[in-house]
XYZ file of N, CA, C and O in Angstrom:
536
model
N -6.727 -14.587 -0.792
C -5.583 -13.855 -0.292
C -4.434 -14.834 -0.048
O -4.533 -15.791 0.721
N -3.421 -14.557 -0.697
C -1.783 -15.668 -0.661
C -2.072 -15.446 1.010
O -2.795 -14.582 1.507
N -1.295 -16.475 1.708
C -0.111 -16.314 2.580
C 1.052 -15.955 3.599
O 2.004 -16.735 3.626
N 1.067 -15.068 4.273
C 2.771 -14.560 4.513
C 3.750 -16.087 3.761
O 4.395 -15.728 2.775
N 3.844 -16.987 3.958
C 4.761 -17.647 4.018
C 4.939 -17.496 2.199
O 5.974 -17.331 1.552
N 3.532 -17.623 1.728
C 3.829 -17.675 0.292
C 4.145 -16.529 -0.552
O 4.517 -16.757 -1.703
N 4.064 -15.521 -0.205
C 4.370 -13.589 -0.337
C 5.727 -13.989 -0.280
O 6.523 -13.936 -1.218
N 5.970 -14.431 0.983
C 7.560 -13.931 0.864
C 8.485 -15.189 -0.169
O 9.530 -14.972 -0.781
N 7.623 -16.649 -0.099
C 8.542 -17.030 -0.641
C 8.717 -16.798 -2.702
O 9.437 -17.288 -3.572
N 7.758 -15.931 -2.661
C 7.104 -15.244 -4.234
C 8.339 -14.108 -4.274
O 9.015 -13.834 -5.266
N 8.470 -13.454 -2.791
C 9.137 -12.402 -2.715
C 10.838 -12.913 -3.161
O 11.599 -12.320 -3.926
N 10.988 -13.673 -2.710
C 12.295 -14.526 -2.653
C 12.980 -14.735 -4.001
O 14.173 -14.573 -4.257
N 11.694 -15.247 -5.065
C 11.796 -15.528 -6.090
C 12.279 -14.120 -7.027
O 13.316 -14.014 -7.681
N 11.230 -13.137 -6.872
C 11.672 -12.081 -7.181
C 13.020 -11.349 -7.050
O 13.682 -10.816 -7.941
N 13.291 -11.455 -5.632
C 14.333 -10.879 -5.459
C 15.698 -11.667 -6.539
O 16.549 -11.036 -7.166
N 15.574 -12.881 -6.493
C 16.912 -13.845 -7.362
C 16.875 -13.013 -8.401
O 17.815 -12.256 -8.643
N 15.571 -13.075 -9.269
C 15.274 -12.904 -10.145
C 15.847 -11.624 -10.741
O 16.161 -11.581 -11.930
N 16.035 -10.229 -9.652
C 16.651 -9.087 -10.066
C 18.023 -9.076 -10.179
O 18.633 -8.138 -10.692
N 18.587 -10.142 -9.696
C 20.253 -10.069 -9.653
C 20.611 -10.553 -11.458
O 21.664 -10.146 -11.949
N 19.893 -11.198 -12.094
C 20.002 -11.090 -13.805
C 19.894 -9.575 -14.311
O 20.698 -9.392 -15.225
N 19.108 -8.370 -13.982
C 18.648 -7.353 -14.262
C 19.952 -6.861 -15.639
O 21.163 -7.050 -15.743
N 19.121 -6.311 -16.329
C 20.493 -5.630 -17.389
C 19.923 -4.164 -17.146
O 18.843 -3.893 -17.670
N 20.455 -3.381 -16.526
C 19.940 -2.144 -16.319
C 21.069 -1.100 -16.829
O 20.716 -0.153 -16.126
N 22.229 -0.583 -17.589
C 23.139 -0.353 -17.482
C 22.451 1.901 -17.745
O 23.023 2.928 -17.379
N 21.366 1.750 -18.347
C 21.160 3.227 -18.583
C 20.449 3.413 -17.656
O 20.095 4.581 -17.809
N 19.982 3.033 -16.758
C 18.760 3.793 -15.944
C 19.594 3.960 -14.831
O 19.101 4.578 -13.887
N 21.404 3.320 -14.659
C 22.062 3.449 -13.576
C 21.802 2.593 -12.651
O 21.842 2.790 -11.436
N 21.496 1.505 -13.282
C 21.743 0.301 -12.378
C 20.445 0.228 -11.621
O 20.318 -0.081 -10.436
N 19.546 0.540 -12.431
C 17.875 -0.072 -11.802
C 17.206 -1.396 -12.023
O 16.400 -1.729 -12.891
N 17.863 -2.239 -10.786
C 17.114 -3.351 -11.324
C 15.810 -3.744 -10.277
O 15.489 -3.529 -9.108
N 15.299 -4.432 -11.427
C 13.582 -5.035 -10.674
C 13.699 -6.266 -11.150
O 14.311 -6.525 -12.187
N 13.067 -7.190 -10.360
C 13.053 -8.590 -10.098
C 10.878 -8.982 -9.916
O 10.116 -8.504 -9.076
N 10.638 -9.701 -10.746
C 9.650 -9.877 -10.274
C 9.267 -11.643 -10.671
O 9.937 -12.258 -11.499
N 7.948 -12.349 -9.828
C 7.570 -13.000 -10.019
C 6.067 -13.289 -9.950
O 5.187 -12.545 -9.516
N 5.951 -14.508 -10.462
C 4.365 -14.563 -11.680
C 3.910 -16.047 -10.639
O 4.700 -16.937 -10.326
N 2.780 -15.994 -10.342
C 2.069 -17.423 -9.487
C 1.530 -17.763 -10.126
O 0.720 -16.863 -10.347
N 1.246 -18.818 -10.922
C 0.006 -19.632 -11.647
C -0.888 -20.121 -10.995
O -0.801 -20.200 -9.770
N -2.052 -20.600 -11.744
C -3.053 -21.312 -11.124
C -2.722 -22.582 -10.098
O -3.147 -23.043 -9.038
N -1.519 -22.898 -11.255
C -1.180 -24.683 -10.803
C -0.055 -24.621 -10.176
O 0.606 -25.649 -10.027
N 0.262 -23.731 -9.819
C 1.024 -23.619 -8.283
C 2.695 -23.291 -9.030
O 3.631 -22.964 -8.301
N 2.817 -23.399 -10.131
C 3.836 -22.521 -11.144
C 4.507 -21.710 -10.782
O 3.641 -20.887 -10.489
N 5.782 -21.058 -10.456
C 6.373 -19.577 -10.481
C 7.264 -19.642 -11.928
O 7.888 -20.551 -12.474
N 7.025 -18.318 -12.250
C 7.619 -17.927 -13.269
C 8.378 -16.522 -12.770
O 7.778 -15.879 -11.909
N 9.459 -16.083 -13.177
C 10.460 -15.182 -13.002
C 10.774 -14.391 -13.999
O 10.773 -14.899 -15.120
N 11.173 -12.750 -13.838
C 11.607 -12.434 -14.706
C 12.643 -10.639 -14.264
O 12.376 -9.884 -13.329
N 13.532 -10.499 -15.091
C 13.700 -9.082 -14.546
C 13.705 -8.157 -15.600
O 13.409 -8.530 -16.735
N 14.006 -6.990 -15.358
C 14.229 -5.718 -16.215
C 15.086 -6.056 -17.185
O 15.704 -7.076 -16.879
N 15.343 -5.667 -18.114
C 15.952 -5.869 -19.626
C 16.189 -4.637 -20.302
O 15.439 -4.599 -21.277
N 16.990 -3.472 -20.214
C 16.650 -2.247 -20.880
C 18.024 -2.420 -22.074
O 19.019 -3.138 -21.974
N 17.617 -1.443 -23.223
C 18.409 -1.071 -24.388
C 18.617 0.275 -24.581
O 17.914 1.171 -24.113
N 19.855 0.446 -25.465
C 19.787 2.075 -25.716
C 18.791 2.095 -26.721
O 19.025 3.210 -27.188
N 17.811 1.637 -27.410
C 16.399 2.386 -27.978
C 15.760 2.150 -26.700
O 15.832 0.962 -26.385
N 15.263 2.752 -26.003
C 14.421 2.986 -24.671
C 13.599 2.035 -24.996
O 13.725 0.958 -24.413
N 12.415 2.222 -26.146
C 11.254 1.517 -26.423
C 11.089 0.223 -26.646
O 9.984 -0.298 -26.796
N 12.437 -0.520 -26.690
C 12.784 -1.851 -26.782
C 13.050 -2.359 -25.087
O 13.377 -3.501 -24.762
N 12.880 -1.512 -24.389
C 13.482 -2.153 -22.766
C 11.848 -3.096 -22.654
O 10.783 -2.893 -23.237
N 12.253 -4.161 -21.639
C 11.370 -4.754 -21.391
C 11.125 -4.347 -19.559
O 12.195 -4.132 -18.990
N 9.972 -4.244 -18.738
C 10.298 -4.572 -17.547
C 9.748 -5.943 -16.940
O 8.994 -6.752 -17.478
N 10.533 -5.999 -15.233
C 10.713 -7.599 -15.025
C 9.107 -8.070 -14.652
O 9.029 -9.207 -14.186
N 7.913 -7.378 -14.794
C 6.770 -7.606 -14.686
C 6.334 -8.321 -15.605
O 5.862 -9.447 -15.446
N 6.484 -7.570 -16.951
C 6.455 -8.404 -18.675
C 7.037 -9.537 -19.132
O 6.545 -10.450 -19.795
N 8.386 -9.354 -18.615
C 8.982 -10.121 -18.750
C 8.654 -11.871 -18.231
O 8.565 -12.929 -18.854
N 8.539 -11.473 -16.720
C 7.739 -12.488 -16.203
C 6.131 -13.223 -16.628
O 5.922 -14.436 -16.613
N 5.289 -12.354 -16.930
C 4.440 -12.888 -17.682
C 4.135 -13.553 -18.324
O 3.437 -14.567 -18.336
N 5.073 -12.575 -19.422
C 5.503 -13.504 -21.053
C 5.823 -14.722 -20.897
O 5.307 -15.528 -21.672
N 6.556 -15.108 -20.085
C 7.527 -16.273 -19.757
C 6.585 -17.257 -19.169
O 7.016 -18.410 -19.182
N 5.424 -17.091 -18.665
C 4.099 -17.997 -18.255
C 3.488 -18.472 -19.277
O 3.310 -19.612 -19.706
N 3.077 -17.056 -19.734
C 2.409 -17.348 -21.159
C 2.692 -18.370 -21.866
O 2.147 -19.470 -21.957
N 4.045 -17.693 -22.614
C 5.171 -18.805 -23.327
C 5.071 -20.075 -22.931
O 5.145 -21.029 -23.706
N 4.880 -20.166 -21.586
C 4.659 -21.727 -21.399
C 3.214 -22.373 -21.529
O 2.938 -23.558 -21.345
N 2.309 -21.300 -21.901
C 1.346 -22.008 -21.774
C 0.179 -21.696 -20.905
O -1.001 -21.987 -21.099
N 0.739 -21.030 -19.876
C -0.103 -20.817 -18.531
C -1.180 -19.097 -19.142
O -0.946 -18.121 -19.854
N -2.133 -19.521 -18.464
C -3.133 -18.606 -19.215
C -4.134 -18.287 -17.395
O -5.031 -17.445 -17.333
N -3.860 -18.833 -16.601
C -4.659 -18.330 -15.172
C -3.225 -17.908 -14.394
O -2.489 -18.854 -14.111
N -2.909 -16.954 -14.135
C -1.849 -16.367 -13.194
C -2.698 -15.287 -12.220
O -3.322 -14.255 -12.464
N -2.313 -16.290 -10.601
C -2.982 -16.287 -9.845
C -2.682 -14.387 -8.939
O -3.482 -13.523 -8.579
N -0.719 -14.498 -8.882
C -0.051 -13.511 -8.564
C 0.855 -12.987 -8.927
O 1.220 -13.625 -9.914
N 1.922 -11.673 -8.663
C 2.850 -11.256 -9.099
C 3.216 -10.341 -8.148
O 2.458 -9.492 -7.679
N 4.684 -10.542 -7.775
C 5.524 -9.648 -7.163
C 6.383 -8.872 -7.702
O 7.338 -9.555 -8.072
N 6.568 -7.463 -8.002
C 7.982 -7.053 -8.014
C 8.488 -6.344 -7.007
O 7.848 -5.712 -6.167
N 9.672 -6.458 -7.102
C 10.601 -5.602 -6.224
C 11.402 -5.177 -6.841
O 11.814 -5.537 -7.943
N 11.855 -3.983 -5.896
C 13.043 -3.563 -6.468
C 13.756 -2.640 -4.773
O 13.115 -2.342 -3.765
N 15.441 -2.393 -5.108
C 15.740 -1.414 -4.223
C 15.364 -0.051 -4.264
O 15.932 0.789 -4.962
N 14.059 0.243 -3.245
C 13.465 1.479 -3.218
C 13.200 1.753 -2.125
O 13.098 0.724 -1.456
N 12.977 2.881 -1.407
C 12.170 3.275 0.126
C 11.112 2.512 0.324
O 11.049 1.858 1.365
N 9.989 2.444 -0.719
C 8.947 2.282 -0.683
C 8.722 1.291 -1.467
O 9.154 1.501 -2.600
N 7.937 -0.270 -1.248
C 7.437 -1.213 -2.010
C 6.798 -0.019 -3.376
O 6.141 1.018 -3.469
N 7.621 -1.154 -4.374
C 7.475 -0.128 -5.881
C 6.702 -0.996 -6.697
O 7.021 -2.147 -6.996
N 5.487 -0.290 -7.105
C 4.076 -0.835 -7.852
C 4.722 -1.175 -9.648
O 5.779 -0.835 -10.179
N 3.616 -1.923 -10.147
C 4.360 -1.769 -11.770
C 3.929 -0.745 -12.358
O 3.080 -0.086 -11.758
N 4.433 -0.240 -13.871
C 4.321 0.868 -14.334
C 2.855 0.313 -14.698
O 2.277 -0.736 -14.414
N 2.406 1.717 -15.618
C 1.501 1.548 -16.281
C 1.063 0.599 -17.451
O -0.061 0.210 -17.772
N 2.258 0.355 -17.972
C 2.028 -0.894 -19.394
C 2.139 -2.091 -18.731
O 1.543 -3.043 -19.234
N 2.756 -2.267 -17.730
C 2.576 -3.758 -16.921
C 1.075 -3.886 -16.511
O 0.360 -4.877 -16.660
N 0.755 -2.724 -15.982
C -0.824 -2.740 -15.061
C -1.541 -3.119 -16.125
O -2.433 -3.903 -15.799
N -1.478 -2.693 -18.120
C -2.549 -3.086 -18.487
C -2.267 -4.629 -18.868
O -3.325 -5.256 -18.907
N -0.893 -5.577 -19.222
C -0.572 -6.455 -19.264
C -0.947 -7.380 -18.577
O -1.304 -8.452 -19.067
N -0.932 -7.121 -17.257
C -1.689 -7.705 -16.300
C -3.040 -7.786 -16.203
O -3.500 -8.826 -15.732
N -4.134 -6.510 -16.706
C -5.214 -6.632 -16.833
C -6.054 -7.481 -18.009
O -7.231 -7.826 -18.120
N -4.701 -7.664 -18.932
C -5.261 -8.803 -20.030
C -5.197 -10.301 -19.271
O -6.238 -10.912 -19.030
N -3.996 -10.787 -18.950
C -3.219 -11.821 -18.827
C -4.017 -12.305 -16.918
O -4.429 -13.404 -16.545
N -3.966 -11.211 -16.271
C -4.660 -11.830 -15.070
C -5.204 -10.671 -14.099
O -4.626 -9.953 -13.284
N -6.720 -10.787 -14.560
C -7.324 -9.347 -13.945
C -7.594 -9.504 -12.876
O -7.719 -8.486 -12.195
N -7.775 -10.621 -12.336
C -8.049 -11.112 -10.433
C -7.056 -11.294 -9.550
O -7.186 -11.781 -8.427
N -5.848 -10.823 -10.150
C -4.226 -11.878 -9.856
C -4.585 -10.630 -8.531
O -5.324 -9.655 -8.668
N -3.651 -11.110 -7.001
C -3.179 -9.974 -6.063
C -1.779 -9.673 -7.055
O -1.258 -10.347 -7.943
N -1.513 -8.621 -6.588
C -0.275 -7.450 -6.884
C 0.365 -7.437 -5.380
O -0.169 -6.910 -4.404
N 1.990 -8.329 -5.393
C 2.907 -7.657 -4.225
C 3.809 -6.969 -4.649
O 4.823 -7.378 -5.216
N 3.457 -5.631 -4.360
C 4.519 -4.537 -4.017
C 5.766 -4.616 -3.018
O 5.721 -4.355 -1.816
N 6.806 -4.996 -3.693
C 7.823 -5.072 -2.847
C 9.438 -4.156 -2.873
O 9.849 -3.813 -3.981
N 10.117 -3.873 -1.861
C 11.269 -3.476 -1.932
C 12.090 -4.832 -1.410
O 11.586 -5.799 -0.839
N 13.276 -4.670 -1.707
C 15.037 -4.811 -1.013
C 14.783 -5.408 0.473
O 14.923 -6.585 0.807
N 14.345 -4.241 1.346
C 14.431 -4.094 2.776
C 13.367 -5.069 3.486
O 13.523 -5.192 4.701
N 12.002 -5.987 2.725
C 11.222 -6.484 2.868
C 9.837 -6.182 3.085
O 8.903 -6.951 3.309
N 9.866 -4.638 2.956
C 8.662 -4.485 3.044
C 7.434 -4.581 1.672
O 7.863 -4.606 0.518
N 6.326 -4.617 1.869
C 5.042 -5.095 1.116
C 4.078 -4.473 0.976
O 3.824 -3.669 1.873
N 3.468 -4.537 0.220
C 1.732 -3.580 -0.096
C 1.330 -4.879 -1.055
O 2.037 -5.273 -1.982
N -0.019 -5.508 -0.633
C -0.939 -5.898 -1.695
C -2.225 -4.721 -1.820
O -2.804 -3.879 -1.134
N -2.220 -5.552 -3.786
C -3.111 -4.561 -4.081
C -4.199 -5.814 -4.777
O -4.054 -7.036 -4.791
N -5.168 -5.067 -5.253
C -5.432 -6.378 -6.462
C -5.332 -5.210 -7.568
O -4.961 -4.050 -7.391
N -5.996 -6.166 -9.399
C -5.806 -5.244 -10.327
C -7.120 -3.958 -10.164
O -7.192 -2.794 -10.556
N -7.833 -4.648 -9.567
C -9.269 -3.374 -9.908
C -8.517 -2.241 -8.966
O -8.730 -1.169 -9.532
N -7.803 -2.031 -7.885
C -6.909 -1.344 -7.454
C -6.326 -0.143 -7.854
O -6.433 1.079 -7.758
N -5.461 -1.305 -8.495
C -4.175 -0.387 -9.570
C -4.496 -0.082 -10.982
O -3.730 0.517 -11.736
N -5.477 -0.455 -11.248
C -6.119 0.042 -12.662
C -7.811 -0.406 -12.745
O -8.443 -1.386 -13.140
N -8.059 0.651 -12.254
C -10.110 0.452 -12.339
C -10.598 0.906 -13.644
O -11.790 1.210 -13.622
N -9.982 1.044 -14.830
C -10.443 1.482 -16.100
C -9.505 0.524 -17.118
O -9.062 1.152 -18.080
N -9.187 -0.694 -17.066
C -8.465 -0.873 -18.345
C -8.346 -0.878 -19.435
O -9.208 -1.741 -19.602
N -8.036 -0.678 -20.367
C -8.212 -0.599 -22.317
C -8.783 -2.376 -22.205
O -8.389 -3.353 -21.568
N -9.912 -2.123 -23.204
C -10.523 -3.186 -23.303
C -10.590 -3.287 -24.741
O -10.930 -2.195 -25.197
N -10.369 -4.320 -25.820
C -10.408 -4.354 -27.264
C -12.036 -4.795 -27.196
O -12.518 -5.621 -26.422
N -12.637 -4.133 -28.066
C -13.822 -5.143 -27.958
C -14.450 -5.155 -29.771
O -14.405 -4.017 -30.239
N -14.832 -5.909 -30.479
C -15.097 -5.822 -31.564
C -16.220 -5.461 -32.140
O -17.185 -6.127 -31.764
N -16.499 -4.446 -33.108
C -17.649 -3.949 -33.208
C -18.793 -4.665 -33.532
O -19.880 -4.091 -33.606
């Protein structure tokens, strides 16, 4: 289990991280999230959307990728936030992204206002798509 000190300063990261956001169709929805590595790493990333919808990236993926890309293959955690009432979970294609890339990672759910929910992945997705070869 992270921290308080390290939640928030994950949270922190996140939050920077949403002020890049390109959100211009969803009306200015941005999410900010960040990625913990094994080796003590943060990686950052935010929302990215296009007018083909199916090309938007969110800042969960985004962040990932950007671990990956470097190399990092144990990612310990991940925060997003965004401005919402309620600490806002990742969608569904992040949850299975995450279940490839880091199925033990905690999940911080975060808003704006500071509030938090950890989850882990068996949590937020107890069935993931699994490739398995015949």
């Amino acid at each position: 289990m992270l921290d308080e000190p390290l939640i928030h300063t994950l949270m922190a990261a996140a939050r920077q991280a949403r002020e890049a956001a390109y959100a211009p169709y969803s009306g200015d929805f941005r999410v900010g999230a960040a990625v913990l590595t094994g080796d003590g790493q943060v990686f950052t990333g935010c929302n990215v959307e296009n007018a083909s919808f199916g090309a938007s990236m969110c800042a969960e993926r985004v962040a990932i990728f950007a671990a990956v890309a470097a190399g990092q293959r144990q990612l310990t955690a991940l925060v997003v936030i965004a401005d919402t009432p309620q600490p806002i979970p990742p969608c569904g294609l992040c949850r299975q992204v995450l279940a490839e890339f880091a199925p033990a990672c905690q999940v911080i759910m975060a808003n704006t206002k500071g509030d938090y929910q950890v989850a882990t992945m068996e949590q937020l997705l107890p069935y993931p798509f699994e490739f398995r070869q015949p």
